Each structure stands twice: as C-alpha cells, then as structure tokens.
Short mmCIF file of C-alpha atoms in Angstrom, two decimals:
data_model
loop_
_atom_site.label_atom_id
_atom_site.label_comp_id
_atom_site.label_asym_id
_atom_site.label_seq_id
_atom_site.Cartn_x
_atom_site.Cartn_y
_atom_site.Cartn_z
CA UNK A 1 -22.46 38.66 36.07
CA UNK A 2 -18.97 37.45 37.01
CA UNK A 3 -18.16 35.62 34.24
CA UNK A 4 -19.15 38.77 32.11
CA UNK A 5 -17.24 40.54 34.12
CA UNK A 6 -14.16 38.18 33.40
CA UNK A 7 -14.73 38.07 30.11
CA UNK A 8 -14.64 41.55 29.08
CA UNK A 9 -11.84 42.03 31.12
CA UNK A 10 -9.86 39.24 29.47
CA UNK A 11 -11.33 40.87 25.80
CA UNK A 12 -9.96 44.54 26.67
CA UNK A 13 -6.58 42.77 28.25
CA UNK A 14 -5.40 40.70 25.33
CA UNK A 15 -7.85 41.54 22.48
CA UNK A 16 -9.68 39.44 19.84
CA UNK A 17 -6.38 37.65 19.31
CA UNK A 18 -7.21 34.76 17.53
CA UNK A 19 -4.97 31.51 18.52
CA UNK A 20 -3.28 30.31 15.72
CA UNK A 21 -4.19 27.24 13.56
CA UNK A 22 -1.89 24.30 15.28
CA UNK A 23 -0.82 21.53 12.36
CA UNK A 24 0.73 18.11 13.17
CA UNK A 25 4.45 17.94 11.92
CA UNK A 26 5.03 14.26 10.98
CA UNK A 27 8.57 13.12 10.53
CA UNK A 28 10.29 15.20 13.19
CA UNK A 29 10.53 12.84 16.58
CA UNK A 30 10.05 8.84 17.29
CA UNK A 31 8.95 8.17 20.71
CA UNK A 32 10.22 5.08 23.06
CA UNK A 33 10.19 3.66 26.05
CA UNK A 34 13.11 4.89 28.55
CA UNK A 35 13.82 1.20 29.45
CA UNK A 36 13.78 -0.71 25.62
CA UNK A 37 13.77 -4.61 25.92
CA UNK A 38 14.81 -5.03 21.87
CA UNK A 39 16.18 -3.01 19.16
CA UNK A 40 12.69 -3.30 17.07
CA UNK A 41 10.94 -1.45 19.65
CA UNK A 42 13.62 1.10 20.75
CA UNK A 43 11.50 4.08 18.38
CA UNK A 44 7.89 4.34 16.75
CA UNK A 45 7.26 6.88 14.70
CA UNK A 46 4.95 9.98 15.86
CA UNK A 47 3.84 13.56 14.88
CA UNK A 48 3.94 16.13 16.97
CA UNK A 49 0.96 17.69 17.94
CA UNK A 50 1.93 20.97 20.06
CA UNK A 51 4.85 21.77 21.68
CA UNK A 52 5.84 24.38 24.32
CA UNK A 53 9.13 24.43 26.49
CA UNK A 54 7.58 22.16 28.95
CA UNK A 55 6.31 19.09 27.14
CA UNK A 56 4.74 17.91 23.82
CA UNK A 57 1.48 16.82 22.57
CA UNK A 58 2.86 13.52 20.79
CA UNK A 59 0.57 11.58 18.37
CA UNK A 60 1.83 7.75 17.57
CA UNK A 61 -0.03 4.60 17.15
CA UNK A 62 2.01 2.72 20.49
CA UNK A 63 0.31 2.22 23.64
CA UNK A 64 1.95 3.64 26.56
CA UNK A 65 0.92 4.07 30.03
CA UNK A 66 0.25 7.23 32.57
CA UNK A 67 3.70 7.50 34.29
CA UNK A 68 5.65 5.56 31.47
CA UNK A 69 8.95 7.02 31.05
CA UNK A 70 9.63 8.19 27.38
CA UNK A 71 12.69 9.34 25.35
CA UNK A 72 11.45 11.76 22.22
CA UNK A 73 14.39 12.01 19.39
CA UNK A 74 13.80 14.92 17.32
CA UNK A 75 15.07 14.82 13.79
CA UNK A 76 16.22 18.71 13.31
CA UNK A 77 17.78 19.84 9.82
CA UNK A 78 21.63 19.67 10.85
CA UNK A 79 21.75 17.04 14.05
CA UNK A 80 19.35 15.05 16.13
CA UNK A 81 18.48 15.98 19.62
CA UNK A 82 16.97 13.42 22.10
CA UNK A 83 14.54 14.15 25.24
CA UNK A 84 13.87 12.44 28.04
CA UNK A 85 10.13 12.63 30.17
CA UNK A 86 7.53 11.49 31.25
CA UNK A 87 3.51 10.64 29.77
CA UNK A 88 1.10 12.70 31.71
CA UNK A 89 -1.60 12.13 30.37
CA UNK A 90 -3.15 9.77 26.86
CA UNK A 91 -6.33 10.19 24.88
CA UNK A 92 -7.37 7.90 22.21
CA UNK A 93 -8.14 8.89 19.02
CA UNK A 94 -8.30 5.20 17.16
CA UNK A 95 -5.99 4.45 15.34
CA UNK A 96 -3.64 6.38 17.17
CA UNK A 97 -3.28 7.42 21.10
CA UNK A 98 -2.26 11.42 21.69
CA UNK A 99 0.13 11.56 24.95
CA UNK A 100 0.77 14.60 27.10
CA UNK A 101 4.46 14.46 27.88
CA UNK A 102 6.23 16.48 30.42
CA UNK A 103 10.07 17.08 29.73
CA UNK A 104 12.18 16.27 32.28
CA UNK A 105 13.61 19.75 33.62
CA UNK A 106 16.78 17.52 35.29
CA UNK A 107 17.89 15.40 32.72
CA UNK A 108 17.54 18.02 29.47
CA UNK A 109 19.92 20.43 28.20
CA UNK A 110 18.09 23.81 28.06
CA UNK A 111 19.93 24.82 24.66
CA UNK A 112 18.67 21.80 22.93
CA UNK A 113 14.73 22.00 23.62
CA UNK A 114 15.57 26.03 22.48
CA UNK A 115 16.70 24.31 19.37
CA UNK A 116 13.43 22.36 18.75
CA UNK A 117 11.17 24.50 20.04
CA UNK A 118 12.63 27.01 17.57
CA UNK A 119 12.38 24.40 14.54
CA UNK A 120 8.83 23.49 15.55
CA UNK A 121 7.45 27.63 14.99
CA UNK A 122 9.61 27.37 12.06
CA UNK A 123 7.71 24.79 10.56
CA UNK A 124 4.28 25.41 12.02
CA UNK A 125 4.66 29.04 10.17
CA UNK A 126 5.43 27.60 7.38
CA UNK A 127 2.60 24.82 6.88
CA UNK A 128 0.41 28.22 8.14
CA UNK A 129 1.90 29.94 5.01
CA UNK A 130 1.05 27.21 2.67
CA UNK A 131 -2.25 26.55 4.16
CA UNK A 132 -3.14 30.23 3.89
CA UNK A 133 -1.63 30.48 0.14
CA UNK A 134 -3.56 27.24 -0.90
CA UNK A 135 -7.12 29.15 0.74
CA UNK A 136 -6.43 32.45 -1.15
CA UNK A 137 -6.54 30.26 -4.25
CA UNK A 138 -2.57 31.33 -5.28
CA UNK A 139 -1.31 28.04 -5.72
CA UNK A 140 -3.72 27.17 -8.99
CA UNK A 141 -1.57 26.62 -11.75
CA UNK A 142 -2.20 27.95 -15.10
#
C-alpha cells in the first residue's frame, strides 16, 4: 500500500516524463592517473558515459582502483579543459571497466565544468536528433 502510495504520488508530481536516451560521446576526455610514472601512460582514451556537475560516468579500457586519483581532459571545440577527482566506484563490462568519478569541488574551476557540462547536452541532443531522424526513416537517400 505504501509503495502505491509513493508511486502515484511521484506519477502526479513529475508526470510520465520519460528520461531521456543517454549515448556515449567518444573522443571528448582521456583519463589518467593524478600521479603518472611515464609519458606513455599519462592519458587513455575513454567515452563518456553520463555526466552531471558532480562527476562522470567514464568508460575506458585501463584498470584503476576505488580511491585512485584521476585527472579527466576534456577535448571541447575551442580549448581543452582538464579535471581533477577521484574513482568512486568501477564496474566491468569486458573489454572495458565503467568508473564513477567524483570531481573534486576544491581543486576545479566552477566556469570550466559549466563549459563541459554545457558541451556534453550539446552533443547528447544532437546524437538524440540523429538517432530520432535515422528511426523516423528521414535519412534514406533516394
């Protein structure tokens, strides 16, 4: 009865929103250690799987720890911003591990994880756009 209860309450509060299809955007941040022994393994290359102003879902196939220290640079169209933090959590999905990373509040500029959470919509509504375009059948050619 409760959980009925909280359930239509939560459907009459915010609807039959749906959430919105999440896509991984490859070729926007490298992941690395904070404390690099060598050049070759100062970045790996990831795709981000969700982002919010607190942390990122980061997919790469590097092995890092629970507590490991991490520096994210994000490739944006006109400059590169870089973000320290901190893996929360990992998940395996072989090949590849998914990490949980918490931003550092401390040690990152505000403005700049504005800038790349701003990017990141920017693209996910766009891959939404072409992913909704390619099921309405409008990108057939002639």
């Amino acid at each position: 009865m409760i959980k009925w209860l909280k359930d239509a309450y939560l459907r009459a509060r915010y609807g039959f929103a749906k959430r919105p299809e999440r896509f991984k955007i490859h070729g926007m941040v490298a992941i690395a250690p904070a404390r690099f022994r060598s050049e070759e393994e100062r970045y790996a290359r990831a795709a981000v799987v969700d982002i919010s102003s607190g942390g990122a879902a980061v997919e790469c196939f590097t092995e890092y720890k629970v507590d490991d220290e991490v520096v994210l640079e994000f490739t944006l169209p006109a400059h590169k911003v870089t973000l320290s933090g901190k893996v929360m959590r990992r998940h395996a999905q072989p090949p590849t591990w998914v990490y949980g990373v918490r931003f550092d509040d401390y040690a990152n500029d505000k403005h700049s994880v504005k800038q790349v959470l701003a990017f990141a919509r920017e693209e996910m509504n766009r891959m939404r756009a072409a992913a909704a375009k390619n099921a309405t059948g409008q990108n057939k050619q002639a």
